[in-house]
Short mmCIF file of C-alpha atoms and ligand atoms in Angstrom, two decimals:
data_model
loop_
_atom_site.label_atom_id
_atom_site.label_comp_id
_atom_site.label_asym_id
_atom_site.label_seq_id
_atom_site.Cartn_x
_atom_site.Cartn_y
_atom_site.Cartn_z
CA UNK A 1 17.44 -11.60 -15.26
CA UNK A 2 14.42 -9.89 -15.03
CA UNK A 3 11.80 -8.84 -17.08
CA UNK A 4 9.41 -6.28 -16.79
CA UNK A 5 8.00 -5.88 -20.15
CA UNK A 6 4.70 -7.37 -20.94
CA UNK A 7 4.10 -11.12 -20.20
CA UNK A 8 2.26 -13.10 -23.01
CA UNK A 9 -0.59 -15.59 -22.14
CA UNK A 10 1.21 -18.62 -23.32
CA UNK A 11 -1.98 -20.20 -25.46
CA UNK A 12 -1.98 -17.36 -27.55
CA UNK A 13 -0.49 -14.74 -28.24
CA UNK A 14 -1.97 -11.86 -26.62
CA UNK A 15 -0.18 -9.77 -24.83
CA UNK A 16 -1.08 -9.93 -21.15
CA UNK A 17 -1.35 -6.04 -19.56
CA UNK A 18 1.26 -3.94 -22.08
CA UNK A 19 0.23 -1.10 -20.79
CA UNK A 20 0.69 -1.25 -17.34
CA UNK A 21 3.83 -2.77 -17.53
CA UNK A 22 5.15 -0.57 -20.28
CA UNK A 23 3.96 2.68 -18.11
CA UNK A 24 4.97 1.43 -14.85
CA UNK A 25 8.61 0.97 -16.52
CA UNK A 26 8.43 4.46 -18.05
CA UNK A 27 7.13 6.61 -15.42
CA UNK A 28 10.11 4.78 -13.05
CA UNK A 29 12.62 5.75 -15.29
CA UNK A 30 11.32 9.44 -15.17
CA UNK A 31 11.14 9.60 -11.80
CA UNK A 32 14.21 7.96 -10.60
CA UNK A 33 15.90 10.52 -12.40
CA UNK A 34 14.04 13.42 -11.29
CA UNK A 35 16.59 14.93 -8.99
CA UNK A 36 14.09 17.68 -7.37
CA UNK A 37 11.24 14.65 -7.07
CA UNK A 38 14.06 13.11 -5.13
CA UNK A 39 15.26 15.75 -3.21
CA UNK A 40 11.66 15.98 -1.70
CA UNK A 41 11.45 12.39 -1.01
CA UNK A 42 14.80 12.20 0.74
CA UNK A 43 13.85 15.26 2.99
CA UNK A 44 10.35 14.06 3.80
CA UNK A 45 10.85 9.74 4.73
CA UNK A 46 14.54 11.07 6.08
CA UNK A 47 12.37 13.21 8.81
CA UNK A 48 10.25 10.73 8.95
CA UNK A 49 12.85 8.04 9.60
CA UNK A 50 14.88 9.81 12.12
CA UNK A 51 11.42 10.22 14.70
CA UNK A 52 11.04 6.39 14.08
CA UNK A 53 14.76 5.85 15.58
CA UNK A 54 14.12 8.20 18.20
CA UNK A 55 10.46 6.38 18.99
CA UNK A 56 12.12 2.88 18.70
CA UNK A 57 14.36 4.15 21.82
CA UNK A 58 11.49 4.06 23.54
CA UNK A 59 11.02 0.29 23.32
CA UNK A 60 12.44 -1.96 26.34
CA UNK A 61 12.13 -4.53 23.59
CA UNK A 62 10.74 -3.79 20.06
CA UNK A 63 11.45 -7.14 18.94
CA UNK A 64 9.40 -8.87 21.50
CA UNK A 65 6.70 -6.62 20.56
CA UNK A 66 6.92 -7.50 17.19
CA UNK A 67 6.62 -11.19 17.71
CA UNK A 68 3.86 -10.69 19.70
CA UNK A 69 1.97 -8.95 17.04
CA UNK A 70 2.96 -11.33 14.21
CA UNK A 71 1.64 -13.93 16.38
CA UNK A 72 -1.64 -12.43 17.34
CA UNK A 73 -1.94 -11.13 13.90
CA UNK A 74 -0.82 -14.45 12.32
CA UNK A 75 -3.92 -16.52 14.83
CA UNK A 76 -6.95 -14.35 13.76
CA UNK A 77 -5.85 -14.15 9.95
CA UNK A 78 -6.39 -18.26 9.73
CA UNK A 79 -9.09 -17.95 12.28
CA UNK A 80 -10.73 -14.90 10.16
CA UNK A 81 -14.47 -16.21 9.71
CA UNK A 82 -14.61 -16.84 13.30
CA UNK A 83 -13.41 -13.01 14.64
CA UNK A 84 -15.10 -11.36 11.79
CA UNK A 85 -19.04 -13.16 12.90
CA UNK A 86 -17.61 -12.48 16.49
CA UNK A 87 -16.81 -8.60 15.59
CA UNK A 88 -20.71 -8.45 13.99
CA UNK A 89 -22.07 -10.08 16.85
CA UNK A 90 -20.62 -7.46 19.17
CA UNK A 91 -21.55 -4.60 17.19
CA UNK A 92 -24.60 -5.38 16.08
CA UNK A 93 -25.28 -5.41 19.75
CA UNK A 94 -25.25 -2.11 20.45
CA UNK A 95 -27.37 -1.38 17.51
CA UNK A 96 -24.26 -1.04 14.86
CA UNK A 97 -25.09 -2.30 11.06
CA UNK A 98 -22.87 -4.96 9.53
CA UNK A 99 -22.61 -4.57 5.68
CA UNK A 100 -20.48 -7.66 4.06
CA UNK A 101 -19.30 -6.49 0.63
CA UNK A 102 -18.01 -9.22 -1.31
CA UNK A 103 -16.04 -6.34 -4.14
CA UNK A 104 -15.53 -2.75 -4.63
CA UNK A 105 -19.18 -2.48 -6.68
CA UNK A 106 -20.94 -4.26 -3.68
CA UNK A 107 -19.59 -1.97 -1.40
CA UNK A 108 -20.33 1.19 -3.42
CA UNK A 109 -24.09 -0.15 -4.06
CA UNK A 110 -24.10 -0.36 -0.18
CA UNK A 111 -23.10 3.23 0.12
CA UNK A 112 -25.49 4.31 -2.69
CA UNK A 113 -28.49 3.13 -0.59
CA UNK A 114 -27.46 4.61 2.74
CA UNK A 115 -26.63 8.64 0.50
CA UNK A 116 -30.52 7.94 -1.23
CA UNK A 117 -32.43 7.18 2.04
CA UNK A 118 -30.19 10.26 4.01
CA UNK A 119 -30.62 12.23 0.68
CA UNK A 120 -27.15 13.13 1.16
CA UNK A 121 -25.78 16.22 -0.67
CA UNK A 122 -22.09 16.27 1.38
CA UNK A 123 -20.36 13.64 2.72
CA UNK A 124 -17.05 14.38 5.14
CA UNK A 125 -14.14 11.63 4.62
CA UNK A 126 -10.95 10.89 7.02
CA UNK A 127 -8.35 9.86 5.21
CA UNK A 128 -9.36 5.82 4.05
CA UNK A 129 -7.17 3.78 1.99
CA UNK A 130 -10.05 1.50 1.28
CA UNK A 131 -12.01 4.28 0.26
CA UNK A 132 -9.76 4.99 -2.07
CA UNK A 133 -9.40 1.70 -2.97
CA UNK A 134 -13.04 1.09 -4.57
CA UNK A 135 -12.71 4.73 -5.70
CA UNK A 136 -15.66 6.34 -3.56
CA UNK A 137 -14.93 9.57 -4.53
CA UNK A 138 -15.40 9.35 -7.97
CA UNK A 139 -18.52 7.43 -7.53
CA UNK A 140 -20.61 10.02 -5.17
CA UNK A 141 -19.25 12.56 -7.40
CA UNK A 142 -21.22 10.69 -10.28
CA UNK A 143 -24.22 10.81 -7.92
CA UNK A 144 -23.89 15.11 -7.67
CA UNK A 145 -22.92 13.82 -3.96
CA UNK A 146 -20.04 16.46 -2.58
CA UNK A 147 -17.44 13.98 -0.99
CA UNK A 148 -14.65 16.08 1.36
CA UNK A 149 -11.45 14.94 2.29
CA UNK A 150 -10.61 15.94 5.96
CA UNK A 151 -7.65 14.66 6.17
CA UNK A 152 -5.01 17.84 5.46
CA UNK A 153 -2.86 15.80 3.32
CA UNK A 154 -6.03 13.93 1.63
CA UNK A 155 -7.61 17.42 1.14
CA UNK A 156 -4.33 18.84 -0.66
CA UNK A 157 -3.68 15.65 -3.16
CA UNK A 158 -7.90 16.16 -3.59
CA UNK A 159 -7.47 19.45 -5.10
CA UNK A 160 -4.78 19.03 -6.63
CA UNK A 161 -6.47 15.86 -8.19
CA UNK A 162 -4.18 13.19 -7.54
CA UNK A 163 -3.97 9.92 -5.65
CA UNK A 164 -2.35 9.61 -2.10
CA UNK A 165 1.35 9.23 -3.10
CA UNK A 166 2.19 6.87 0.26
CA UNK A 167 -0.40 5.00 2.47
CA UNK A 168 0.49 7.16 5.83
CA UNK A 169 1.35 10.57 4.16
CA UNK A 170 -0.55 10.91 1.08
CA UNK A 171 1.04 14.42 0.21
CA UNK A 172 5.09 13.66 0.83
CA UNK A 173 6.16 14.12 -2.47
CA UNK A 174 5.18 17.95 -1.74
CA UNK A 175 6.84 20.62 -0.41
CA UNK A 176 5.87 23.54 1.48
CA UNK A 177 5.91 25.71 -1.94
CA UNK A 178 4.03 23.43 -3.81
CA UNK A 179 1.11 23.25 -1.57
CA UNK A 180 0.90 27.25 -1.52
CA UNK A 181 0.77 27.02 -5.45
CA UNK A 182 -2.14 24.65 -5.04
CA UNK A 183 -4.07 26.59 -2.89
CA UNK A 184 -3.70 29.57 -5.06
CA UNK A 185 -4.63 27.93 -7.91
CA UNK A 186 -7.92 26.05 -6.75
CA UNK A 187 -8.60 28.24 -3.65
CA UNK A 188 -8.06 31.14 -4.84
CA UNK A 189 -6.10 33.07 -2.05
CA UNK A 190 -3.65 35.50 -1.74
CA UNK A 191 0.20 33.08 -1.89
CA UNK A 192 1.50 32.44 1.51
CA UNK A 193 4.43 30.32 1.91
CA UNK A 194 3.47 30.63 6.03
CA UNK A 195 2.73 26.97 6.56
CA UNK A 196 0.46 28.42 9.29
CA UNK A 197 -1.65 30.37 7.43
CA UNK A 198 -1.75 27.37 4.68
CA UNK A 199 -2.91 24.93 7.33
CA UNK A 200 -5.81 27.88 9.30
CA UNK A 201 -6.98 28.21 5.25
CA UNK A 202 -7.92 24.54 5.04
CA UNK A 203 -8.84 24.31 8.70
CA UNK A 204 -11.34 27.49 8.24
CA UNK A 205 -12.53 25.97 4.71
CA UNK A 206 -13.42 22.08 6.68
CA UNK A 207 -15.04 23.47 9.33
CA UNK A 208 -18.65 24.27 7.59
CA UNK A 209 -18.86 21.08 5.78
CA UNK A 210 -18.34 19.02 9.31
CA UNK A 211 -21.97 20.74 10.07
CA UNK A 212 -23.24 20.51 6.60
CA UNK A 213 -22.51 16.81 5.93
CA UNK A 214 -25.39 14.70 6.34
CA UNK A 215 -22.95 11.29 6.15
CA UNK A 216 -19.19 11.04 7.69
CA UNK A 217 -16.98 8.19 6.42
CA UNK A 218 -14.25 6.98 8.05
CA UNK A 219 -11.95 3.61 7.85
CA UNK A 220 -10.68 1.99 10.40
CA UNK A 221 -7.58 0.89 11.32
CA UNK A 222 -8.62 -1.93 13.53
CA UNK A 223 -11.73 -3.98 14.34
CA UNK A 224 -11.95 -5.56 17.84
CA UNK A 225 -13.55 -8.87 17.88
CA UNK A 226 -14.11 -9.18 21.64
CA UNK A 227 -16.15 -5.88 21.41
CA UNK A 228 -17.28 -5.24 18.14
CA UNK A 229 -15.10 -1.58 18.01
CA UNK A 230 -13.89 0.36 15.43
CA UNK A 231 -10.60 2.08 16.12
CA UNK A 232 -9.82 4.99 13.88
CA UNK A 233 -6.15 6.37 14.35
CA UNK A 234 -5.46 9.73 12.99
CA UNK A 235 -3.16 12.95 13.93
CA UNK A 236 -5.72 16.00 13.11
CA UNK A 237 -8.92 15.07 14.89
CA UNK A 238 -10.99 15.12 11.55
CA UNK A 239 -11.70 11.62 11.94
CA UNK A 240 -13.28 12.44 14.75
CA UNK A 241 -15.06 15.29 13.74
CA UNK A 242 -16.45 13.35 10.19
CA UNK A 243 -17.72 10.53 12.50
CA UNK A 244 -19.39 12.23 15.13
CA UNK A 245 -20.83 14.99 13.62
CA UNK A 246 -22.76 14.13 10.77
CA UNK A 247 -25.75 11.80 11.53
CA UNK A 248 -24.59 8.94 9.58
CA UNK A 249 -21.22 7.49 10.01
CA UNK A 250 -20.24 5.12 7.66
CA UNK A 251 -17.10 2.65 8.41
CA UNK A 252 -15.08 0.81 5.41
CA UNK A 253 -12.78 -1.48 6.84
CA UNK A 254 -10.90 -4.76 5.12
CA UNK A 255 -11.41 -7.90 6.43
CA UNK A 256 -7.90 -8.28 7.70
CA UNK A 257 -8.01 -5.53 10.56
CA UNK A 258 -9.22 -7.81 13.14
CA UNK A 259 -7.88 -8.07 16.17
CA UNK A 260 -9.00 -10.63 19.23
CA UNK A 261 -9.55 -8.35 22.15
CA UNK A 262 -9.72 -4.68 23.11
CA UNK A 263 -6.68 -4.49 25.24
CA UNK A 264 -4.00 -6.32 22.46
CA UNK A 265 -4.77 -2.15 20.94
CA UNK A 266 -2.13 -2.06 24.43
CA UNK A 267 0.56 -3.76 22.10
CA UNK A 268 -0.60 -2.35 18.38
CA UNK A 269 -1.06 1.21 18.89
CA UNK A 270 2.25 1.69 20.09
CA UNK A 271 3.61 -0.38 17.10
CA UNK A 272 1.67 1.54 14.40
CA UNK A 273 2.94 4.73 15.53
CA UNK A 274 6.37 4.25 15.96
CA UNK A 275 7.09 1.90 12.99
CA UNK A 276 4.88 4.99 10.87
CA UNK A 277 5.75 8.37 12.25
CA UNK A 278 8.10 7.39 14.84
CA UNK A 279 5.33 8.84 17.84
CA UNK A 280 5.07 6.71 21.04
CA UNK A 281 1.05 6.58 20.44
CA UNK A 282 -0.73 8.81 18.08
CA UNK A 283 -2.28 11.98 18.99
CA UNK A 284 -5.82 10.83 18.27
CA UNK A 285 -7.34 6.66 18.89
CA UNK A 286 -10.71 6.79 18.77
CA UNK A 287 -13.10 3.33 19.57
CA UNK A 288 -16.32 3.07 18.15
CA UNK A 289 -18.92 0.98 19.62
CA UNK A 290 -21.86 1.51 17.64
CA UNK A 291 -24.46 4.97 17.18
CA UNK A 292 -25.26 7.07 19.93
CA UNK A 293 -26.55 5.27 23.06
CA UNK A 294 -29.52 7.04 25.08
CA UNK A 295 -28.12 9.43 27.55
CA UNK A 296 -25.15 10.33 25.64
CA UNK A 297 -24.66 13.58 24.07
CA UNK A 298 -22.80 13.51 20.68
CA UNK A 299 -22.39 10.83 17.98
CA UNK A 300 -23.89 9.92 14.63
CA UNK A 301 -27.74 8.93 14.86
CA UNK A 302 -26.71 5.25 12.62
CA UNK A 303 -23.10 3.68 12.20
CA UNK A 304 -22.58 1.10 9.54
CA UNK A 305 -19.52 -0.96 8.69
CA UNK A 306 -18.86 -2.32 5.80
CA UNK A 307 -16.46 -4.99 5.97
CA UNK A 308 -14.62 -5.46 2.65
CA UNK A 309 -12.99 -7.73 1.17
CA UNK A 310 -12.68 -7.39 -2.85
CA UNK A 311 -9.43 -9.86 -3.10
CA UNK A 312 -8.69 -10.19 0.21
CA UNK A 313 -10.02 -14.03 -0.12
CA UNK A 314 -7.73 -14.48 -2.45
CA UNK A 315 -4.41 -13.70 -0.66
CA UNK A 316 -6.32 -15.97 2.44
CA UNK A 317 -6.66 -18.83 0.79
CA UNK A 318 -2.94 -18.99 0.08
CA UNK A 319 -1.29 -20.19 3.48
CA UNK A 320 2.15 -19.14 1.82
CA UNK A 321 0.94 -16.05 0.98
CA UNK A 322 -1.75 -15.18 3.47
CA UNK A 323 0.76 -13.56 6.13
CA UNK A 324 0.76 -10.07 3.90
CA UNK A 325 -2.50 -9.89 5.58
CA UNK A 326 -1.13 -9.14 8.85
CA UNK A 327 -0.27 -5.84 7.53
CA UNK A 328 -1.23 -2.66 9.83
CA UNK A 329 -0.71 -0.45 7.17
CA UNK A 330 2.06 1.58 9.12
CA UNK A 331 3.84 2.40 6.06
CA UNK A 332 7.43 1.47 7.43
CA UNK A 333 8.46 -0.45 3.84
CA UNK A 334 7.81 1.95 1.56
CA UNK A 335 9.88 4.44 3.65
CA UNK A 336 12.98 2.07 4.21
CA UNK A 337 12.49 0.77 0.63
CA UNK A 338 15.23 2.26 -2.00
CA UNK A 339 13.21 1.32 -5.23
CA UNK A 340 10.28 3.33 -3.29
CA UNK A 341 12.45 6.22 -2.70
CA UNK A 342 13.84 6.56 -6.02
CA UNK A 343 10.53 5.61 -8.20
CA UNK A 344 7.78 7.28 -5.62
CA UNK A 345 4.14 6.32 -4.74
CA UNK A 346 2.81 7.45 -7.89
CA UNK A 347 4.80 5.21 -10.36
CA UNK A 348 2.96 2.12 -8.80
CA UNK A 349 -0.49 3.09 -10.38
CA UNK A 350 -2.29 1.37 -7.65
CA UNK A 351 -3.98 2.14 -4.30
CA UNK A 352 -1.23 0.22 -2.36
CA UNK A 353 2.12 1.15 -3.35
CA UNK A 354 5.63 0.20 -2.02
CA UNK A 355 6.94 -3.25 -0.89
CA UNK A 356 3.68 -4.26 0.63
CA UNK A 357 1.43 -3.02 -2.33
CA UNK A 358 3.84 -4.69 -4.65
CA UNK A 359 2.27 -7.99 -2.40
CA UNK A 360 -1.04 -7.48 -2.09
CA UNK A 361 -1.75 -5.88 -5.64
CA UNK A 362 -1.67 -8.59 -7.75
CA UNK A 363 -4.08 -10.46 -5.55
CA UNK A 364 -6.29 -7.92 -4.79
CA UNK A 365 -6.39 -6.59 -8.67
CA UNK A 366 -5.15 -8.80 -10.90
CA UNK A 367 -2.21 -11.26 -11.54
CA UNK A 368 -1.76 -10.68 -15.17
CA UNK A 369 -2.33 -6.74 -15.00
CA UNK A 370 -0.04 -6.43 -11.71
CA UNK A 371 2.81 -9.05 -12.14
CA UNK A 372 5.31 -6.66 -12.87
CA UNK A 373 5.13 -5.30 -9.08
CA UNK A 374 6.49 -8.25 -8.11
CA UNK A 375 9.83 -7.32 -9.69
CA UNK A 376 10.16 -4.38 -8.55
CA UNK A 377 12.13 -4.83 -5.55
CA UNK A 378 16.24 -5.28 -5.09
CA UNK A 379 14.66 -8.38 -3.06
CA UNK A 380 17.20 -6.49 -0.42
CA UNK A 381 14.81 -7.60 2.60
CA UNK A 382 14.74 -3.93 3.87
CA UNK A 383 10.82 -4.31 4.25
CA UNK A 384 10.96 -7.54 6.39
CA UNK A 385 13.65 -6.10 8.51
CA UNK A 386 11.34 -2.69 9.64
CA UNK A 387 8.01 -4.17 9.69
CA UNK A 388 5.70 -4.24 12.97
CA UNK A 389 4.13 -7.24 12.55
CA UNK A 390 7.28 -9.20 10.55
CA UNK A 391 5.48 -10.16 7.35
CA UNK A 392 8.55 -11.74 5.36
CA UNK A 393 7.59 -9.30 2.15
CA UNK A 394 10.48 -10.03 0.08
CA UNK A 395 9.91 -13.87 0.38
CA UNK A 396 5.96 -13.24 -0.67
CA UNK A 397 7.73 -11.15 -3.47
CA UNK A 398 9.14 -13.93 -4.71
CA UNK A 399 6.41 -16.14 -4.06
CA UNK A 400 4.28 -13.92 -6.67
CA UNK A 401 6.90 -14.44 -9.55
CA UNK A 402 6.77 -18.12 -8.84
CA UNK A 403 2.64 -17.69 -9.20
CA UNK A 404 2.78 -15.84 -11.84
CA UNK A 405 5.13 -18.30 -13.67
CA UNK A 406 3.27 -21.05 -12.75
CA UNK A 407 -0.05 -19.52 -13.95
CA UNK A 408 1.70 -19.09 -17.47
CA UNK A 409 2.35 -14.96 -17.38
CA UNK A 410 4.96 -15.09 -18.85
CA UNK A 411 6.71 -14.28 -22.62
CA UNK A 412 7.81 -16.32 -24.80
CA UNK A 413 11.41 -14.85 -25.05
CA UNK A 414 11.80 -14.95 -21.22
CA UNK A 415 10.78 -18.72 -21.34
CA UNK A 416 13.13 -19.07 -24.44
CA UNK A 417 15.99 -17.13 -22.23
CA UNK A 418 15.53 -19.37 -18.60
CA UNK A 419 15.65 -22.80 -20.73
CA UNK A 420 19.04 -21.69 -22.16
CA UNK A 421 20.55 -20.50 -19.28
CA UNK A 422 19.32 -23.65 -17.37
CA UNK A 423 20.91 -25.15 -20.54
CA UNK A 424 24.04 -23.84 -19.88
CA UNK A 425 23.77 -24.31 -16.22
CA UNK A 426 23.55 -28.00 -16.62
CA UNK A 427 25.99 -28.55 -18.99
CA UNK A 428 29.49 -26.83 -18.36
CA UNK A 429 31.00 -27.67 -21.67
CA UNK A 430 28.38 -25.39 -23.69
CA UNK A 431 30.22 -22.05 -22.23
CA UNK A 432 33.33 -23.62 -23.31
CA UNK A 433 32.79 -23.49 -26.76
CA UNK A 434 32.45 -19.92 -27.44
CA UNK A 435 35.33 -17.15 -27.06
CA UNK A 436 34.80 -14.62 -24.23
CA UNK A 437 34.62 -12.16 -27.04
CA UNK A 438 31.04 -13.83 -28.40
CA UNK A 439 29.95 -14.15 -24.41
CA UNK A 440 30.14 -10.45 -24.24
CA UNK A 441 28.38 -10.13 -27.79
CA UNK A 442 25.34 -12.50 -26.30
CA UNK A 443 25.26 -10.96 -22.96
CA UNK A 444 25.11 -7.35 -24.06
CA UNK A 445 22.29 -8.45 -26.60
CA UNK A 446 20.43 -10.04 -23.37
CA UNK A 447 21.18 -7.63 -21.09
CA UNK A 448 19.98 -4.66 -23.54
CA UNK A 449 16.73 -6.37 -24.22
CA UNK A 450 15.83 -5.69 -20.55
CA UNK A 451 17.12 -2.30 -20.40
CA UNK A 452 20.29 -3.15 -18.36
CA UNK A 453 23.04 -1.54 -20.35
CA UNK A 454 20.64 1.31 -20.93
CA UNK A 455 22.68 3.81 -17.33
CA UNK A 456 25.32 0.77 -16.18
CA UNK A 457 28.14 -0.29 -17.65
CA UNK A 458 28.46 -3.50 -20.06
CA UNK A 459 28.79 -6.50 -18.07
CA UNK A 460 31.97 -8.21 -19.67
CA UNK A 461 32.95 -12.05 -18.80
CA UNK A 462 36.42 -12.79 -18.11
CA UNK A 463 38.73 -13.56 -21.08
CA UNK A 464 39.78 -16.81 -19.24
CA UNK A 465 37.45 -18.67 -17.15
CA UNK A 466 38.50 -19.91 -13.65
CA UNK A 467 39.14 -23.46 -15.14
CA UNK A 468 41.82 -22.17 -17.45
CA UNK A 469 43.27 -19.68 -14.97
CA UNK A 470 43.08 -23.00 -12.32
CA UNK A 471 44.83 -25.59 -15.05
CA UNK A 472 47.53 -22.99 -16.07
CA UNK A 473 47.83 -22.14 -12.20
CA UNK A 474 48.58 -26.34 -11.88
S1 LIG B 1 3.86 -4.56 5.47
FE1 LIG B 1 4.58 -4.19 7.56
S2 LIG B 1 5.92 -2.40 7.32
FE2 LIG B 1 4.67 -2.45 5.45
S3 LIG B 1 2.92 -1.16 5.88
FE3 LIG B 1 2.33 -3.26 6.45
S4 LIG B 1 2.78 -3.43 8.64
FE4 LIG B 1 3.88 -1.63 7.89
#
């Protein structure tokens, strides 16, 4: 049975993280069912699904390809110090600068000194989960610092002031209307439901600030230790443009994105694509090696990266656990995932949302805050069965609600409930001794206190169990 309401810390009796809990259980219930929110779901992922069966065609052997990553993946992850000092060496090489940022407020600090000595006014962003994940926006706005997202889909959730509702496609749980009501609203034009004109508006808009930003940040989707690259994948070319043109490029990249050498991008490109959008390669890879080099013509005058790892230690230093950070960030789960589909990216309230951010959350932010995640999954292996790099997600799923037993976050009414049905378990004669009638009197107690009966049917027991039915059979 599970329980999603808020654990207590079992030494007293505080009650661990109501609110997230509570909220996370709420908003789900809203959005699951909000028929038009899932209408625009189901359109979106189902285009979005149907390219990745076409792309997977494309594959002599897909499942070759995906051992091969897990394995690769699966070596530099318990090999990490090594490719990471490997990665700096490289970089630093060609005259790169290696920030390591131990959390989200070292990494922001870092950032802080690089806007003050560039006295940056505007910075240009590509779309960055990372970025988003120690909230850089909302920091350089603090600082009177202008931070644009380039991204089209970043720039539309940006005005619209929300967080990226999926990891690949932060504006999916939009449609087409929606996004002309938002530029009216907070750009002011004339409507146009012409997706053309929508997309030239925001084109025409990001143009001047590529040439005004003193600073472009970027993430990166891989780091290549035999080099010391930076490989940003993107489909609009902004990346490109927020890197090259400003005179500072800033990278923020997590720890995890290594990868050994420069030609295994042969096997993972491919991979991220397809398992994401379904395309055979994306339209734009770009490898960084560092600032401008003399002779060449374009390119920021400094390039930092910042290599982060706020929690990411954590999840390493569990070797059951520590596979989640193979993840490529392709985006693959949350689109196959049914409790994604029906709940959406918003309902997580966290940077990473889906199967895998329903993983990594809890170690990257908190077990006692983010427990609940770990429940929310039909534990129907969906995940494990699309992913690129095979990360067994709903096994770590249940790994986390074994943790977060163990480390006591849990209630006393859900230990009170396990110890009696282990009870009962144990000893057959106890569910003999009560009438079916004052089974289904317990059970729809039980069952209501987690919110079961609330949309299903009562679950009713038998009025003779098989032992009766099997001694009256005899
Ligand atoms: S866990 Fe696997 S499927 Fe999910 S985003 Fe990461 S790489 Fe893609």
């Amino acid at each position: 049975m599970v329980n999603l309401l808020p654990a207590m810390n079992p030494t007293t009796t505080t009650p661990l993280a109501p609110t997230k809990a509570r909220q996370f259980l709420t908003d789900s219930d809203r959005k699951a069912f909000d028929l038009e929110h899932r209408r625009k779901i189901r359109f979106n992922i189902g285009k979005y699904n149907a390219a990745v069966q076409t792309g997977l065609g494309f594959y002599q052997d897909h499942e070759l390809a995906r051992a091969r990553a897990s394995y690769l993946k699966t070596q530099v992850i318990n090999r990490l110090d090594e490719y990471l000092l490997q990665f700096e060496e490289k970089f630093t090489a060609k005259g790169g600068k290696v920030i390591w940022a131990q959390s989200a407020e070292e990494a922001l600090f870092e950032v802080g000194k690089i806007m003050e000595r560039r006295k940056a006014r505007t910075v240009v962003k590509a779309k960055s989960m990372t970025t988003e994940e120690i909230h850089l926006n909302k920091y350089l706005e603090k600082r009177g610092i202008e931070s644009v997202e380039t991204d089209l889909g970043e720039f539309i959730v940006q005005l619209n002031g929300e967080r990226p509702y999926h990891i690949v496609t932060p504006a999916m749980h939009l449609s087409k209307l929606d996004i002309a009501d938002i530029f009216v609203k907070h750009l002011g034009i004339e409507y146009t439901d012409d997706a053309q004109k929508l997309v030239l508006t925001a084109r025409h808009l990001l143009r001047d600030k590529y040439t005004a930003a003193e600073v472009g940040i970027t993430g990166g989707n891989f780091l290549v230790a035999d080099t010391g690259a930076v490989c940003v994948t993107e489909n609009e070319g902004n990346a490109r443009l927020s890197a090259t043109f400003p005179k500072t490029h800033i990278a923020i990249v997590g720890i995890e994105k290594v990868i050994p050498r420069l030609q295994d991008l042969d096997l993972f490109w491919p991979l991220l694509s397809t398992s994401g959008t379904g395309q055979q390669v994306t339209v734009y890879n770009t490898i960084y090696t560092g600032p401008r080099q003399p002779l060449e013509k374009d390119g920021p005058e400094e390039m930092f990266v910042i290599l982060l790892d706020n929690g990411r230690t954590n999840l390493l230093a569990q070797p059951d656990k520590r596979e989640a950070l193979n993840c490529i960030r392709c985006g693959a789960c949350l689109n196959i995932c049914p409790v994604y589909k029906n709940i959406g990216g918003h309902t997580y309230e966290a940077t990473y949302s889906g199967p895998i951010g329903s993983v990594i959350t809890p170690h990257l932010s908190g077990m006692a805050e983010n427990k609940h995640l770990s429940y929310a999954s039909s534990l129907c292996g969906a995940c494990t069965s699309v992913c690129p790099v095979k990360i067994p997600i709903h096994n770590i799923l249940l790994k986390n609600r074994q943790q977060s037993v163990q480390e006591g976050f849990t209630d006393k009414e859900e230990r009170r409930a396990i110890s009696l049905w282990l009870h009962g378990m144990k000893h057959r004669w106890v569910w003999d001794l009560a009438p079916a009638s004052a089974k289904n009197w317990v059970l729809s107690r039980l069952l209501g206190e987690v919110g079961w009966s609330k949309r299903r049917d009562a679950v009713q027991v038998a009025p003779k169990t098989f032992r009766q039915l099997w001694k009256e059979r005899k």
